[in-house]
Amino acid sequence: MHTISRTSIRRKLPSFWLALCGLLAGCDGPQSALQPAGEEADRIASLFWWMLGAGTVVWLVMIALAAHSVRSSAEGPAIRRTRILIIGGGTIVPTIVLTVLLLYSLPMLSDLLARPPEGSLQINVRGKMWWWRVTYLDGPEGDRIELANEIRLPVGEPVEFILSSDDVIHAFWIPSLGGKMDMFPGRTTRLTLHPTKTGVFRGACAEYCGASHALMNFDVIVMERDRFSEWLDSQRKQASPPESQQAVRGKRLFLQSGCHACHAVRGLAEHSSVAADLTHVGSRHTIGAGILKNDTAHFAHWISDVDDIKPNVRMPHFRMLPDNDIAAIAKFLEELQ
Ligand code: CUA
């Protein structure tokens, strides 16, 4: 019979701890449901820990019953031991544990789906292949602030997301702030979140939606109320004309190359709503739906190699343009603060 010696266990321990550290490292960071920064995420994380605890109880009881039935082999008929194991471990313990969990989680479901108070901040998010159109429904009728792949929120206030899709089913998920919600074409779903900590978090699409599903992320920046209001005012403004010579040339090339046929730059290029609004694109944390750093080098890389960066993307590449033209367009975009 094969036995595991103490030396071999000791030899395997370092790799065990390394694997455990690797697993635990995955629980950290801006996209972790186990590091909640919002009321809803907090409740979901506590449900997770309760379920983990309950699962551990079921497992320990099963192990104890199995050990008991093996050890007491000489004491009673096999049928009795089997009954203890199957009825006790397989029916009674799971029924008790699952009933407790059900009673604990049912009220949570209605709380998580509740609408926020009248007058709360509302943000429209439309899923696209493969990016996010974000519209703040703010102020008087017609006052809409549009951006892409970035959401900023005031800390300590409820926000209602109104979610839909233009093409296939996507799912909106900010693990640090709350649960996920599907986005359907032709139907609207709603999700309320209450961020409780400031910081930069990461959102993702949680429903497989095609070749670039994993390249469809967004940044969520939770700020103090006054900084948020300042930011919202800056987003409401039209784009400022480019200042540097290179950016002035970039703006001309942007129009000549037909970029404005899909992208709107409010105040500088006629309004189109096919692709992402670029009015203040230079002020965003990332570009390409959370996949590239926001600087001129990455703008240039995106314009020339977009199809390599994001497979099956709808935007055509512009690598036929000379490098200095692409650099000028990139400079123009970077100056759109
Ligand atoms: Cu959108 Cu997956």
Short mmCIF file of N, CA and C and ligand atoms in Angstrom, two decimals, residues 127-132 165 167-172 183 204-210 212-216, ligand 1:
data_model
loop_
_atom_site.label_atom_id
_atom_site.label_comp_id
_atom_site.label_asym_id
_atom_site.label_seq_id
_atom_site.Cartn_x
_atom_site.Cartn_y
_atom_site.Cartn_z
N GLY A 127 -24.35 48.38 -23.74
CA GLY A 127 -23.28 47.48 -24.11
C GLY A 127 -23.15 47.44 -25.63
N LYS A 128 -21.92 47.46 -26.13
CA LYS A 128 -21.67 47.40 -27.57
C LYS A 128 -20.60 46.34 -27.80
N MET A 129 -20.46 45.87 -29.05
CA MET A 129 -19.36 44.95 -29.34
C MET A 129 -18.14 45.80 -29.71
N TRP A 130 -17.15 46.03 -28.84
CA TRP A 130 -16.96 45.59 -27.48
C TRP A 130 -16.51 46.78 -26.67
N TRP A 131 -17.48 47.59 -26.31
CA TRP A 131 -17.21 48.77 -25.48
C TRP A 131 -18.51 49.20 -24.82
N TRP A 132 -18.45 50.28 -24.02
CA TRP A 132 -19.60 50.71 -23.23
C TRP A 132 -19.90 52.17 -23.53
N SER A 165 -28.59 46.97 -24.45
CA SER A 165 -27.56 46.57 -25.39
C SER A 165 -27.99 46.91 -26.81
N ASP A 167 -26.58 45.18 -29.52
CA ASP A 167 -26.30 44.08 -30.44
C ASP A 167 -26.61 42.70 -29.83
N VAL A 168 -25.75 42.25 -28.92
CA VAL A 168 -25.96 40.91 -28.32
C VAL A 168 -26.12 41.08 -26.81
N ILE A 169 -26.25 39.99 -26.08
CA ILE A 169 -26.38 40.09 -24.63
C ILE A 169 -25.00 40.31 -23.99
N HIS A 170 -24.89 41.37 -23.22
CA HIS A 170 -23.70 41.62 -22.42
C HIS A 170 -24.12 41.56 -20.95
N ALA A 171 -23.17 41.64 -20.03
CA ALA A 171 -23.53 41.74 -18.61
C ALA A 171 -22.61 42.74 -17.94
N PHE A 172 -23.25 43.64 -17.21
CA PHE A 172 -22.56 44.75 -16.56
C PHE A 172 -22.14 44.32 -15.16
N MET A 183 -27.53 42.70 -19.87
CA MET A 183 -27.96 43.81 -20.74
C MET A 183 -28.47 43.18 -22.03
N ALA A 204 -16.31 44.92 -15.84
CA ALA A 204 -16.07 44.00 -16.95
C ALA A 204 -17.40 43.49 -17.48
N CYS A 205 -17.35 42.89 -18.66
CA CYS A 205 -18.52 42.23 -19.21
C CYS A 205 -18.51 40.80 -18.69
N ALA A 206 -19.63 40.35 -18.13
CA ALA A 206 -19.67 39.04 -17.50
C ALA A 206 -20.51 38.04 -18.29
N GLU A 207 -20.72 38.32 -19.57
CA GLU A 207 -21.51 37.39 -20.40
C GLU A 207 -20.75 37.24 -21.71
N TYR A 208 -20.43 36.02 -22.10
CA TYR A 208 -19.65 35.85 -23.34
C TYR A 208 -20.40 36.47 -24.52
N CYS A 209 -19.74 37.41 -25.22
CA CYS A 209 -20.44 38.17 -26.26
C CYS A 209 -19.66 38.24 -27.56
N GLY A 210 -18.71 37.35 -27.77
CA GLY A 210 -18.00 37.33 -29.04
C GLY A 210 -16.50 37.36 -28.84
N SER A 212 -14.07 39.43 -28.76
CA SER A 212 -13.34 40.34 -27.87
C SER A 212 -14.06 40.57 -26.54
N HIS A 213 -14.84 39.59 -26.13
CA HIS A 213 -15.56 39.67 -24.84
C HIS A 213 -14.61 40.04 -23.68
N ALA A 214 -13.42 39.43 -23.69
CA ALA A 214 -12.50 39.67 -22.57
C ALA A 214 -11.80 41.03 -22.70
N LEU A 215 -12.02 41.72 -23.83
CA LEU A 215 -11.36 43.02 -24.04
C LEU A 215 -12.39 44.14 -23.94
N MET A 216 -13.38 43.95 -23.09
CA MET A 216 -14.48 44.91 -22.95
C MET A 216 -14.60 45.27 -21.47
CU1 CUA B 1 -19.88 42.03 -23.73
CU2 CUA B 1 -19.03 39.94 -23.00
#
